[in-house]
Short mmCIF file of N, CA and C in Angstrom, two decimals:
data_model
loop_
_atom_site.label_atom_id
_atom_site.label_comp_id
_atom_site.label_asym_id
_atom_site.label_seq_id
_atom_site.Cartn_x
_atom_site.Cartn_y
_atom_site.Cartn_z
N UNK F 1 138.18 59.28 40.79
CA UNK F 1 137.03 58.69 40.13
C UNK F 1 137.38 57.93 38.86
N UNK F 2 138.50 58.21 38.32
CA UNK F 2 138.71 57.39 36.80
C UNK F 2 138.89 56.31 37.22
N UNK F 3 139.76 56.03 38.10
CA UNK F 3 140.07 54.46 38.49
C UNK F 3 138.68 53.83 39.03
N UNK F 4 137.71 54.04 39.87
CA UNK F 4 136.39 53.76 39.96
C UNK F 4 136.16 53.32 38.60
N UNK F 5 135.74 54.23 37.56
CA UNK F 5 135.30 54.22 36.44
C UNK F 5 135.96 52.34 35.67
N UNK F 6 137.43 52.38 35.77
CA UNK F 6 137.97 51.84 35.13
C UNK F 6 138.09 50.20 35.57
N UNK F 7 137.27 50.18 37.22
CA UNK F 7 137.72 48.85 38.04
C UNK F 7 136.28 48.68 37.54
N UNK F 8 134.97 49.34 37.61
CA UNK F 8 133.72 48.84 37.43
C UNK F 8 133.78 48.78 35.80
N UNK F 9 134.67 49.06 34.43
CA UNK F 9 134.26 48.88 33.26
C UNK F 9 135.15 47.32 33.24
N UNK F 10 135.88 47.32 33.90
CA UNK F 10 136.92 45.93 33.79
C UNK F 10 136.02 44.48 34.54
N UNK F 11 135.33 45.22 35.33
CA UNK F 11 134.43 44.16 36.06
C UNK F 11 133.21 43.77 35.01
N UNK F 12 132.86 44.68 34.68
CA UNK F 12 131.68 44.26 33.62
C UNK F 12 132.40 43.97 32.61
N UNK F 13 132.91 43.93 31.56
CA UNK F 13 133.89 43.54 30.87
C UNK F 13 133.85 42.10 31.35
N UNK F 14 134.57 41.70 32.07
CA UNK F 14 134.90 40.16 33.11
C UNK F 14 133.70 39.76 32.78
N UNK F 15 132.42 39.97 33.18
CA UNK F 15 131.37 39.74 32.87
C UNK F 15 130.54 39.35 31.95
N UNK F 16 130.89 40.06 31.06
CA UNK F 16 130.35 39.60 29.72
C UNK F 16 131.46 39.03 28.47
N UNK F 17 132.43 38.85 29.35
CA UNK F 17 133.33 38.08 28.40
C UNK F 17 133.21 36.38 29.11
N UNK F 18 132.68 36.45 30.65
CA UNK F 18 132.24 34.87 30.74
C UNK F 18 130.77 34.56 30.78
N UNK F 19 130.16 35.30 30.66
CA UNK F 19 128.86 35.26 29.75
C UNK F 19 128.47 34.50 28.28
N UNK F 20 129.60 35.09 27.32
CA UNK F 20 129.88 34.72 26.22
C UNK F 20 130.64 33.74 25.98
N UNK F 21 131.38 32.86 26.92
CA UNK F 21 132.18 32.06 26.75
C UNK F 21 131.03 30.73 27.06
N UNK F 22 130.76 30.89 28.60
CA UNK F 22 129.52 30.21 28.80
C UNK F 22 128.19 29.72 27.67
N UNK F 23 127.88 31.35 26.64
CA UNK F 23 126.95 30.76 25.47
C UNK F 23 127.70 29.97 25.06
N UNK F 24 128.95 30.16 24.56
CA UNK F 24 129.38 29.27 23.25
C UNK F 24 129.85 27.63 23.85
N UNK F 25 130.57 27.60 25.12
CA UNK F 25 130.04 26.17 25.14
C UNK F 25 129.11 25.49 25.30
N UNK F 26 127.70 25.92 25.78
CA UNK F 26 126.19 25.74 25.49
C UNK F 26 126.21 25.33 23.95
N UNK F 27 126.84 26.35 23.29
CA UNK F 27 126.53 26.03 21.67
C UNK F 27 127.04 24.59 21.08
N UNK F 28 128.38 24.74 21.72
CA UNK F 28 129.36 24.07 21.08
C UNK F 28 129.17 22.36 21.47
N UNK F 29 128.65 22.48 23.26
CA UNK F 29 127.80 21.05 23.67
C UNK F 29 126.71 20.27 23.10
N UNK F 30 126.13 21.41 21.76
CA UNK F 30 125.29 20.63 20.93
C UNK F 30 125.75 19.59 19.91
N UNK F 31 126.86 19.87 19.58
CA UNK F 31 128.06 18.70 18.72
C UNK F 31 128.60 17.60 19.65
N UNK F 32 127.52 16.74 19.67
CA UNK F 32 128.24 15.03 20.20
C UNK F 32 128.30 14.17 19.73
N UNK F 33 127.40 14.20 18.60
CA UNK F 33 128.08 12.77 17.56
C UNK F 33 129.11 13.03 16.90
N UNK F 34 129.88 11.92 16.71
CA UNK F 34 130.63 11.65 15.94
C UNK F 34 131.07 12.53 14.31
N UNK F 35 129.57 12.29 13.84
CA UNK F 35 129.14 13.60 12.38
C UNK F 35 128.99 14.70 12.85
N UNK F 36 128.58 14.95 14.12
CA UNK F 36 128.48 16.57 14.07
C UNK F 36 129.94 17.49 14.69
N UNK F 37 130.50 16.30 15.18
CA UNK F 37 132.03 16.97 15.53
C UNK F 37 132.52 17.09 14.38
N UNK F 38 132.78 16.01 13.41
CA UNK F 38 133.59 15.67 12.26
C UNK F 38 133.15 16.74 11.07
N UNK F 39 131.82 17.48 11.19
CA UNK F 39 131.66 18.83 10.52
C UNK F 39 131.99 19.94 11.29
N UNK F 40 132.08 19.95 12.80
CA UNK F 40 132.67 20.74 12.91
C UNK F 40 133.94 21.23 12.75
N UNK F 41 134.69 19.79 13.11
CA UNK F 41 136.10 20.17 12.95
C UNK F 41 136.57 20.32 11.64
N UNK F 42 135.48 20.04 10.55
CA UNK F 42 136.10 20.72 9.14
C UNK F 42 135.81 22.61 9.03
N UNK F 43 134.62 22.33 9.71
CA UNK F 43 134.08 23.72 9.62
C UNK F 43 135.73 24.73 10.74
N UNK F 44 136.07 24.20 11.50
CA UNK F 44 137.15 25.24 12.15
C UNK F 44 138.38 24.96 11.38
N UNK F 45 138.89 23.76 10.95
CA UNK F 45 139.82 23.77 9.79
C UNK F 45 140.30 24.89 9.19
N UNK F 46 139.27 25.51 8.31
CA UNK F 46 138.87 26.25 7.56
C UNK F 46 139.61 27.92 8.09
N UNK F 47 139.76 27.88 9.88
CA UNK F 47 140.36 29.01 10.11
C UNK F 47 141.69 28.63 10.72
N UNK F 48 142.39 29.80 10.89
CA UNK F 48 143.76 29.65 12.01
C UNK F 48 143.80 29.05 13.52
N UNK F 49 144.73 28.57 13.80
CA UNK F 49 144.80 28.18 15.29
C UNK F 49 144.47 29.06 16.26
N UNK F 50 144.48 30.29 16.04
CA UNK F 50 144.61 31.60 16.45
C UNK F 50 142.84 31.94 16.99
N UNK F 51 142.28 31.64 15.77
CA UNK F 51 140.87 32.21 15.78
C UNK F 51 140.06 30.76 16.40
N UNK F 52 140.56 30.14 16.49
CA UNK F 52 139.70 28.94 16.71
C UNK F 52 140.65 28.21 18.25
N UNK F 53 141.46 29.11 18.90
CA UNK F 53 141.61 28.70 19.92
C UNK F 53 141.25 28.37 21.11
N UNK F 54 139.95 29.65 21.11
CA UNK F 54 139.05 29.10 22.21
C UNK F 54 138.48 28.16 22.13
N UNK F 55 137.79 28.09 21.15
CA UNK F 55 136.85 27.05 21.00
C UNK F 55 137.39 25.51 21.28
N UNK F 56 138.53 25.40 20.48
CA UNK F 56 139.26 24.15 20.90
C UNK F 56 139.53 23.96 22.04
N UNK F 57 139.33 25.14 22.78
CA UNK F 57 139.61 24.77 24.69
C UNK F 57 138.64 24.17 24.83
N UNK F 58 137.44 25.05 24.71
CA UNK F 58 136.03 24.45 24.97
C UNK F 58 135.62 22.84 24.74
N UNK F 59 135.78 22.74 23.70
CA UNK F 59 135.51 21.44 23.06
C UNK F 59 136.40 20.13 23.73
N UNK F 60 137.90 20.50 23.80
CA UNK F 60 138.51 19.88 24.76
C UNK F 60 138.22 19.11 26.28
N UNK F 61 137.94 20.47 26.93
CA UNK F 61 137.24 20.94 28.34
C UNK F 61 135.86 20.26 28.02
N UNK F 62 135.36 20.00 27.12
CA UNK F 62 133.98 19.05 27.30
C UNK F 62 133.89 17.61 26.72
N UNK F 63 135.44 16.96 25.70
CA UNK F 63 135.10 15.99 25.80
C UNK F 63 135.89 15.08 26.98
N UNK F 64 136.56 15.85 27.75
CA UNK F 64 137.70 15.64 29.21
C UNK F 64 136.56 15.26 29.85
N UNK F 65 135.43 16.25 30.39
CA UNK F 65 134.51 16.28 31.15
C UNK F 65 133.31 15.07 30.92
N UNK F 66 133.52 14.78 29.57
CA UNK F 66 132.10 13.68 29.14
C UNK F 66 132.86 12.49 29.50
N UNK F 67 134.58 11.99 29.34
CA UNK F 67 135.14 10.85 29.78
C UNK F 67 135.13 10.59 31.05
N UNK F 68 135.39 11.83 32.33
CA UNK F 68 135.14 11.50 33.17
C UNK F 68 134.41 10.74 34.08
N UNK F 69 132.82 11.73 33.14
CA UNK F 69 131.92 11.10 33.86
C UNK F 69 130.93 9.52 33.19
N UNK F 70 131.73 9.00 32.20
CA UNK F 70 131.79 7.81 31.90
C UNK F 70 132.87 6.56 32.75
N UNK F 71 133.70 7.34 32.55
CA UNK F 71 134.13 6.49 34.20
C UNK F 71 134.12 6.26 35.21
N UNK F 72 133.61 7.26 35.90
CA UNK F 72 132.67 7.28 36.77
C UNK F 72 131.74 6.35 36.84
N UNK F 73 130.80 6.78 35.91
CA UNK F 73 129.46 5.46 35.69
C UNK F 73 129.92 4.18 35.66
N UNK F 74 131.38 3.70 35.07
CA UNK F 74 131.04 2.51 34.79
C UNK F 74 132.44 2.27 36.39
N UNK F 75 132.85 3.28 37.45
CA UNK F 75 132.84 2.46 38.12
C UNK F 75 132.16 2.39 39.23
N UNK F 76 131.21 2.59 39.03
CA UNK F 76 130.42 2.76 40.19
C UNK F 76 128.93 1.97 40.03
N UNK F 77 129.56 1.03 38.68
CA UNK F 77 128.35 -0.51 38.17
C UNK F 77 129.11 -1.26 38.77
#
């Protein structure tokens, strides 16, 4: 039974660690201008590479995703 215990706390775990990842690029997709990146990226400055590593995935992973689908659009004018 511990291992039960330990595969269903690891599963929920899994769970609410992409739960929470999911909020924060929701959050983090609210920064698209130009000024609101350019405060953000002072605002993460401010910490280590360390602590602000996810987020820089995130932010990455969404402005990859916003070029895409600008090229897209413009080739498909």
């Amino acid at each position: 039974m511990p291992f039960l215990r330990q595969v269903r706390t690891s599963i929920a775990n899994s769970r609410a660690e992409r739960r929470a990842r999911r909020q924060l690029s929701e959050e983090l997709a609210a920064f698209r201008t130009a000024a609101e990146r350019s405060e953000l990226d002072m605002i993460l400055s401010r910490h280590s590479a360390d602590e602000t590593r996810e987020i820089h995935a995130i932010l990455n992973q969404q402005d990859a995703d916003r070029r895409y689908q600008v090229g897209v659009a413009a080739h498909q004018n």
